[in-house]
Short mmCIF file of C-alpha atoms in Angstrom, two decimals:
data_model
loop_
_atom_site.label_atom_id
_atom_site.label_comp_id
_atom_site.label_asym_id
_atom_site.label_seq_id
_atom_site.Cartn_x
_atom_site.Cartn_y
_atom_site.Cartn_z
CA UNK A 726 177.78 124.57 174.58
CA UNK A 727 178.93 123.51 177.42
CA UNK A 728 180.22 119.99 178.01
CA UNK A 729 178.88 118.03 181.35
CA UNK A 730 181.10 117.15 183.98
CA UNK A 731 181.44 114.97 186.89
CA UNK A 732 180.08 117.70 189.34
CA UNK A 733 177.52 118.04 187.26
CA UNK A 734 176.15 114.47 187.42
CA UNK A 735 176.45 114.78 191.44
CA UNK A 736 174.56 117.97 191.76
CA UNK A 737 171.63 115.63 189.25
CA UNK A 738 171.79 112.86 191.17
CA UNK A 739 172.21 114.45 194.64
CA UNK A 740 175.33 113.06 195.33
CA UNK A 741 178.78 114.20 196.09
CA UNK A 742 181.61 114.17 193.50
CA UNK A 743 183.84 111.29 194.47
CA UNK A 744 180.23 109.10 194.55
CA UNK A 745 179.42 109.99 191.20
CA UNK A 746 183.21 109.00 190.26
CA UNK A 747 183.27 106.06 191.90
CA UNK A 748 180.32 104.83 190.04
CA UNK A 749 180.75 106.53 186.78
CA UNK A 750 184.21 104.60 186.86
CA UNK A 751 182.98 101.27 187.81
CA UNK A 752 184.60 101.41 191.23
CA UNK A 753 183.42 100.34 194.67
CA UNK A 754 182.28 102.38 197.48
CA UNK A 755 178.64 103.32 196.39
CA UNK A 756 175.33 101.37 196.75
CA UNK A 757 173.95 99.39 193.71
CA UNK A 758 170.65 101.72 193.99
CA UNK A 759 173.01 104.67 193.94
CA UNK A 760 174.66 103.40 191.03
CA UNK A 761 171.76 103.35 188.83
CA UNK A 762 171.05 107.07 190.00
CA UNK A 763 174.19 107.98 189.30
CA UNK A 764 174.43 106.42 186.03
CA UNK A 765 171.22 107.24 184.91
CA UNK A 766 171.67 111.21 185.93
CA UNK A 767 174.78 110.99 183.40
CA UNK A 768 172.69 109.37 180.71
CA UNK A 769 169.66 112.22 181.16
CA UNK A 770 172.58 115.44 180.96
CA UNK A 771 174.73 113.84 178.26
CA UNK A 772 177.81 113.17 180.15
CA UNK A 773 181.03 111.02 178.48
CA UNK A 774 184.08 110.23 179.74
CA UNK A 775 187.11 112.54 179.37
CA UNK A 776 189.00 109.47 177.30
CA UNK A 777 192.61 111.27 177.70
CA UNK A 778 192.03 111.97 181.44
CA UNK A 779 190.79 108.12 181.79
CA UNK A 780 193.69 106.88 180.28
CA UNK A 781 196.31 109.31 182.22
CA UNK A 782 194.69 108.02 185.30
CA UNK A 783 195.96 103.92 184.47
CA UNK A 784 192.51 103.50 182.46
CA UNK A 785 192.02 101.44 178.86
CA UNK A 786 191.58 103.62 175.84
CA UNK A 787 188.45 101.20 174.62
CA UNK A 788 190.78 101.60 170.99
CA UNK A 789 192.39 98.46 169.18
CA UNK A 790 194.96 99.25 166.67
CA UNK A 791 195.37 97.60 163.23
CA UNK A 792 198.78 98.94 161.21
CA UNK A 793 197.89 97.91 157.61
CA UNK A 794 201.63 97.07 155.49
CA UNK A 795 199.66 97.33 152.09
CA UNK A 796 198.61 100.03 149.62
CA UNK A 797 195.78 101.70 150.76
CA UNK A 798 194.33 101.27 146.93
CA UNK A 799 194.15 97.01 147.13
CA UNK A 800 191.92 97.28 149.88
CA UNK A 801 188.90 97.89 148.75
CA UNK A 802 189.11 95.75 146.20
CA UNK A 803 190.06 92.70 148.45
CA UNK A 804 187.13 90.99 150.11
CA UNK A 805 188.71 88.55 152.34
CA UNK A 806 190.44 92.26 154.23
CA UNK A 807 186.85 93.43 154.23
CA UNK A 808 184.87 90.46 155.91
CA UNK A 809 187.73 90.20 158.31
CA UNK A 810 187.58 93.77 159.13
CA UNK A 811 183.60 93.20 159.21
CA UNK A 812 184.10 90.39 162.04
CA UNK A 813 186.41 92.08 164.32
CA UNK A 814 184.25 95.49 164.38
CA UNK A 815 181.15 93.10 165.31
CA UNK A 816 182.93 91.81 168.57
CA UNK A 817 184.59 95.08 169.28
CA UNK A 818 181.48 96.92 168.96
CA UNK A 819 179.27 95.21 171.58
CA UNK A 820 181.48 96.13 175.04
CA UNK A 821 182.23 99.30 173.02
CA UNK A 822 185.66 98.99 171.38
CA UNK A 823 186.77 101.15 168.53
CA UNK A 824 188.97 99.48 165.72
CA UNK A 825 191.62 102.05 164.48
CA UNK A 826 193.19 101.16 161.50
CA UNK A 827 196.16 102.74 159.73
CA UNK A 828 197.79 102.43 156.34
CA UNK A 829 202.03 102.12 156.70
CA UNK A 830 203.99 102.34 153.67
CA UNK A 831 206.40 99.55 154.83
CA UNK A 832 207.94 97.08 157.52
CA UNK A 833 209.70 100.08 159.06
CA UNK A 834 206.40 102.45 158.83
CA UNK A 835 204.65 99.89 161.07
CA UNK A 836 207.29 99.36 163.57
CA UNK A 837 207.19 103.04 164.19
CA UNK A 838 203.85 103.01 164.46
CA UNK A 839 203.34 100.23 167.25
CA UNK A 840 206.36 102.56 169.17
CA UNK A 841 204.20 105.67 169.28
CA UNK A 842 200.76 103.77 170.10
CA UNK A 843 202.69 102.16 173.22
CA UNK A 844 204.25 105.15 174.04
CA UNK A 845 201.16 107.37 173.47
CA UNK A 846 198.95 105.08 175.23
CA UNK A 847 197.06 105.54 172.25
CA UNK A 848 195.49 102.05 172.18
CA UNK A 849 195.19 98.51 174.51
CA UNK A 850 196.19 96.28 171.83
CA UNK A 851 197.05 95.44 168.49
CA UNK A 852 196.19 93.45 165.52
CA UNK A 853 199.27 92.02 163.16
CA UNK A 854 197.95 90.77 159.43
CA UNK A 855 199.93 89.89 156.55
CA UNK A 856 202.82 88.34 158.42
CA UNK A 857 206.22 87.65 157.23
CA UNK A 858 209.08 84.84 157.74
CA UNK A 859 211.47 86.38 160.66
CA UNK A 860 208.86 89.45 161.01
CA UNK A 861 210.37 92.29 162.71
CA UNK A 862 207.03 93.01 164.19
CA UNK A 863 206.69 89.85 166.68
CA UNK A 864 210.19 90.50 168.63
CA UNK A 865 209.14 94.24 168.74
CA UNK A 866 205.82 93.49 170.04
CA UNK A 867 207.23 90.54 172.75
CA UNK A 868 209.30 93.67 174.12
CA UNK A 869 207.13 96.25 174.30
CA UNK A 870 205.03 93.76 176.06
CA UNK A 871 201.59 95.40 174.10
CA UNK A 872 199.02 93.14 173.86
CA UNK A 873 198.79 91.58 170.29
CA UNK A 874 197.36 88.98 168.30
CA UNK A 875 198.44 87.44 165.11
CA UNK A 876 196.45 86.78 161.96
CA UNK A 877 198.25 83.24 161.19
CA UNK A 878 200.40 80.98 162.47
CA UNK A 879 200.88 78.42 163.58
CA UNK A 880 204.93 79.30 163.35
CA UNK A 881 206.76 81.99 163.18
CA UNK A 882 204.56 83.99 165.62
CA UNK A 883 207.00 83.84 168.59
CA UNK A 884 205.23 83.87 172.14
CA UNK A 885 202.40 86.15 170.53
CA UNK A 886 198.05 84.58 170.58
CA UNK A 887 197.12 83.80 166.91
CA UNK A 888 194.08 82.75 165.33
CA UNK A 889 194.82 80.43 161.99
CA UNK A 890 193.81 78.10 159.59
CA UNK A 891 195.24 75.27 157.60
CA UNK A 892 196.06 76.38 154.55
CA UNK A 893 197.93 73.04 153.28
CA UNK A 894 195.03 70.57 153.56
CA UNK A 895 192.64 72.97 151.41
CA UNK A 896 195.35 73.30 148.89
CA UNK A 897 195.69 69.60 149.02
CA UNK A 898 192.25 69.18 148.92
CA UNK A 899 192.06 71.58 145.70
CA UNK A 900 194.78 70.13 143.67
CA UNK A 901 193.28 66.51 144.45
CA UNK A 902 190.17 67.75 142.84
CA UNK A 903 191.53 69.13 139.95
CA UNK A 904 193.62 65.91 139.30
CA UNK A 905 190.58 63.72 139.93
CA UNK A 906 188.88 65.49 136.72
CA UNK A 907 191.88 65.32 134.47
CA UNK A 908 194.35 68.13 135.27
CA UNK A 909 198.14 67.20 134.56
CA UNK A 910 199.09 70.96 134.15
CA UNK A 911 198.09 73.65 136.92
CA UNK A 912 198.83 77.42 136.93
CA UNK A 913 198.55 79.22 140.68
CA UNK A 914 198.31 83.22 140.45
CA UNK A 915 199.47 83.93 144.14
CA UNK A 916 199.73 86.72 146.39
CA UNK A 917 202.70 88.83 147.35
CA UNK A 918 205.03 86.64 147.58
CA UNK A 919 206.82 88.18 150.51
CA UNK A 920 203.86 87.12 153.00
CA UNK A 921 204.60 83.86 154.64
CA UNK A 922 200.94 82.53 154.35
CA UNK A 923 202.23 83.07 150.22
CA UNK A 924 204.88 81.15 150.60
CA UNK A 925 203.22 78.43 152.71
CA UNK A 926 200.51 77.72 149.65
CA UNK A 927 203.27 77.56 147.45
CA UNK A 928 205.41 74.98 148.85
CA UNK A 929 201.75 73.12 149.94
CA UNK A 930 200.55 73.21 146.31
CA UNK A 931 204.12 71.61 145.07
CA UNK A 932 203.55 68.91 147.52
CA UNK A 933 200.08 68.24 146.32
CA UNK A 934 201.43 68.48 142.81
CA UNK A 935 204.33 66.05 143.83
CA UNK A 936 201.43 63.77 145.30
CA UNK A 937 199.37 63.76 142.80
CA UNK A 938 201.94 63.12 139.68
CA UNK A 939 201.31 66.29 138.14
CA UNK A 940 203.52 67.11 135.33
CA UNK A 941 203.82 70.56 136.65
CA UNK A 942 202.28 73.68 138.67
CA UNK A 943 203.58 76.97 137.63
CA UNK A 944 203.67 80.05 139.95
CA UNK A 945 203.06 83.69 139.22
CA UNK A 946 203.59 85.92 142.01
CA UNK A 947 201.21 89.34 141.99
CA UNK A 948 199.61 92.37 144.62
CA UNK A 949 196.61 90.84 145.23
CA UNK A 950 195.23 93.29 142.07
CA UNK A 951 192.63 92.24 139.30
CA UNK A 952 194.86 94.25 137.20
CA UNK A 953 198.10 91.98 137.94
CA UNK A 954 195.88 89.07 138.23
CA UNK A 955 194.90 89.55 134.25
CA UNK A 956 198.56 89.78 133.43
CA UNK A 957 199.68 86.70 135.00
CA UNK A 958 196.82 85.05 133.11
CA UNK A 959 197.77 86.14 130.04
CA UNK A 960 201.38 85.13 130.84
CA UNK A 961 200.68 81.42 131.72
CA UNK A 962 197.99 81.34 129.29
CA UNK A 963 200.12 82.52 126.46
CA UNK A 964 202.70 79.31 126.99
CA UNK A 965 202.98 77.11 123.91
CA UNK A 966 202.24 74.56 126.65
CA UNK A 967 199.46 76.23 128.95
CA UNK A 968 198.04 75.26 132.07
CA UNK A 969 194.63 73.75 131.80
CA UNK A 970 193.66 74.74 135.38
CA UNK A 971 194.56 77.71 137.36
CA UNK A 972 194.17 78.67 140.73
CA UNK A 973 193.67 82.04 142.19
CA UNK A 974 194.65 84.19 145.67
CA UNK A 975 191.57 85.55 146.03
CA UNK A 976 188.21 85.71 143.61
CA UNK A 977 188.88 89.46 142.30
CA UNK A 978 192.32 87.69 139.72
CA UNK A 979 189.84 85.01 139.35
CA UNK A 980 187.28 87.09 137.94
CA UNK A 981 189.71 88.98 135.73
CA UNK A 982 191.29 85.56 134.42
CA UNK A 983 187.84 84.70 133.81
CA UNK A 984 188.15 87.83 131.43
CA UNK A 985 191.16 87.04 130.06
CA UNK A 986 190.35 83.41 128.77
CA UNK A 987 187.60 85.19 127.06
CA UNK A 988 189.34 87.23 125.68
CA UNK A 989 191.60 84.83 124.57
CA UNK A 990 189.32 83.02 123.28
CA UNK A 991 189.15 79.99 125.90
CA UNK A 992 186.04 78.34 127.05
CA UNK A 993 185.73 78.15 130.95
CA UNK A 994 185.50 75.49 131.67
CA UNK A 995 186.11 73.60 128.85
CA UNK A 996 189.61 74.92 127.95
CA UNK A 997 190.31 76.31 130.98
CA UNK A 998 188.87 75.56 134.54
CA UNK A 999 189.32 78.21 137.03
CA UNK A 1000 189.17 78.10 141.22
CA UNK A 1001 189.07 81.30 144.04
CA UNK A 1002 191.46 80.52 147.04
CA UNK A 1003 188.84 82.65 148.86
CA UNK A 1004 184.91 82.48 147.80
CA UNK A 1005 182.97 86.06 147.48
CA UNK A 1006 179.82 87.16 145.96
CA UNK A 1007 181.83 87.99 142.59
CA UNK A 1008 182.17 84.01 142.20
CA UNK A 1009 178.67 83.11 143.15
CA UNK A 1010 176.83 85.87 140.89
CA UNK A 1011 179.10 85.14 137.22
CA UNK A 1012 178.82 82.87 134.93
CA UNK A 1013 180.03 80.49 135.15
CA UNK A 1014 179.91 80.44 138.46
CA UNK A 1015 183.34 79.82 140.24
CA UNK A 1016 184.44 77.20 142.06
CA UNK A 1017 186.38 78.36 145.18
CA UNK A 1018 187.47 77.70 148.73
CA UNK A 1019 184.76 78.76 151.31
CA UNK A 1020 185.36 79.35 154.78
CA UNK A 1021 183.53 82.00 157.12
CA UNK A 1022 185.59 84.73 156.56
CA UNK A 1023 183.92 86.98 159.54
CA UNK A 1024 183.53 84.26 161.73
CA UNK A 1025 187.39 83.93 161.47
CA UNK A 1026 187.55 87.75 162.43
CA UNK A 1027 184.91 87.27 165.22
CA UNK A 1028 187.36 84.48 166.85
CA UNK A 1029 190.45 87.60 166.75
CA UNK A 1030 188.45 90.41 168.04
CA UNK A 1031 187.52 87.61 170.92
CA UNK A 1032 191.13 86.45 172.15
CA UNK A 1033 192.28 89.98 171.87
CA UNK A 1034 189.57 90.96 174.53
CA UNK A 1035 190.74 88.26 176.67
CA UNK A 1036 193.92 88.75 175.66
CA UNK A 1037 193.26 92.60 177.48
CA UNK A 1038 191.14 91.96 180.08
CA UNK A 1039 193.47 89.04 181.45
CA UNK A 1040 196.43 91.27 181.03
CA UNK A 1041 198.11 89.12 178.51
CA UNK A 1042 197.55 85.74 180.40
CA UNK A 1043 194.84 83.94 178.36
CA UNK A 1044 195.45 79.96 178.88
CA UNK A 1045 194.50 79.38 174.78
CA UNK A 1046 197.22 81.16 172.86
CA UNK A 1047 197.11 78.92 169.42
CA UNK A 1048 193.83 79.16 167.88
CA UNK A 1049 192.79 77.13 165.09
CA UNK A 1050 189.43 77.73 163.00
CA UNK A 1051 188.19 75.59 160.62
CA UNK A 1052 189.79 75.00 157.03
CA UNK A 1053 188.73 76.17 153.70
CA UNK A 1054 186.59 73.68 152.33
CA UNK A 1055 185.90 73.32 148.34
CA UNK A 1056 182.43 74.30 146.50
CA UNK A 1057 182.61 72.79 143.49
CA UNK A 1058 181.23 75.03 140.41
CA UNK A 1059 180.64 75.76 137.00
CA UNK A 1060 184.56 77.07 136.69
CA UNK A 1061 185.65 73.18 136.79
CA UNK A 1062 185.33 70.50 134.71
CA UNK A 1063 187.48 67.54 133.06
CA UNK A 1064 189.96 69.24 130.23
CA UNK A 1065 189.35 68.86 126.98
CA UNK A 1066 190.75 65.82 125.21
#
């Protein structure tokens, strides 16, 4: 089957061929009633634009890139990636964007990657999660001068937009309220610890420890996994002097610790109280439910896809280049309660 071309939306519309370009490529030099002719003959013979030729000719591909540094397997499992993912795609979507996303096996993968897509043309900007302390990827990106926009910050992001949120004052906020009921000994089952929002928890959670008089807060470092997530439980929970409260990365180790007191023979809450850095379904639909730290998780996405539109459209000179959304606040469950005496 043949596929429709310019000349054939002029001969439709009765036009000649540069008209029909000129509106078909949003440029001036045809009437508004011609327009709609125009644009309207295209529609009715099923024309699309040639997306190679458009961008050969100083054209946007309409494609934002998103290099993913982590095993393709965690993903699915990890529903704070997902609802971000879910946020973006819903700005992207409306002026029609495409989101392409690609798995790299490591710091080096990605910096490849981000060479190609500039040099290719391939997309108009990019997307950088899961940053790291002196990340490669933001002096790269500042000299290839591609349009980019950072999932955290504040620091460490160089002259690069980023959206972020403040992860001390929820862990404050969370170690406060685990104090308040008791608490003198708190586990934390992190992340990977080479991410810098990791590392950031870590040292906020010994402050709040510090703060509060805690005799302790011990840190186990995993993938994200619920399968890493149950061994770190076991490990901490297996200490002649064990944690009465720990807190989770995310709610999938939260939901497997859950499992692992259990199986351990621990009440939740009463010999063990349990909070999710990052609230899901999973912690609102078990039982006990879990207490965890809620935020809008595809809101925050929303806010990325946003700057990174304005971020392309005003060629890299948007006046807002720090972006902070709101906290994650606490919702108090089931999971917590006052240790046993």
């Amino acid at each position: 089957m043949k596929r429709p071309t310019i000349s054939d939306v002029a001969q439709r519309a009765g036009v000649s061929i540069s008209a029909a370009s000129f509106a078909l490529n949003g440029r001036p030099g045809v009437s508004d009633r011609t327009r709609q002719r125009i644009l309207a003959a295209a529609t009715e013979i099923g024309w699309h634009r040639n997306s190679a030729a458009h961008v050969l000719s100083g054209g946007t591909t309409n494609v934002i890139g998103m290099a993913i540094p982590r095993p393709a397997t965690t993903l699915g499992v990890e529903p704070f990636f997902m609802e971000l993912v879910s946020g973006i795609e819903s700005v992207l979507a409306t002026p029609g964007y495409a989101l392409m996303m690609q798995v790299v096996a490591d710091a080096d993968a990605e910096l490849k990657v981000y060479r190609s897509w500039w040099g290719e043309r391939r997309v108009d900007g990019v997307i950088v999660v899961d940053l790291q302390g002196d990340d490669p990827r933001v002096g790269l990106l500042e000299q290839l001068k591609l349009p980019s926009v950072v999932v955290g910050g504040p620091a460490d992001v160089g002259s690069l937009p980023h959206v972020w949120a403040d992860d001390a004052a929820a862990a404050a906020e969370t170690v406060g309220y685990l104090a308040a009921l008791g608490h003198r000994r708190i586990g934390r089952i992190a992340g990977l610890p080479g991410l810098l929002h990791t590392r950031r928890r870590d040292e906020a959670f010994r402050d709040a420890a510090t703060t509060c008089g805690l005799e302790r807060i011990d840190v186990v470092h995993t993938d994200y996994t619920g399968l890493q997530g149950a061994q770190a439980t076991r490990k901490l929970l297996s200490s002649p002097d064990r944690p009465t409260a720990i807190l989770y990365d995310n709610s999938i180790m939260a939901v497997a610790g859950m499992s692992v007191a259990d199986e351990m023979r621990l009440s939740v809450p009463a010999d063990l109280s349990i909070v999710a850095w990052d609230d899901s379904q999973l912690c609102q639909v078990i039982r006990p439910a879990i207490t965890a730290l809620a935020r809008d998780v595809a809101a925050y996405g929303a806010r990325v896809a946003r700057l990174m539109l304005d971020l392309v459209a005003l060629d890299g000179e948007v006046e807002q280049r720090s972006v902070e959304v709101p906290a994650p606040r606490l919702v108090p469950r089931s999971s917590t309660a006052p240790p046993r005496r």
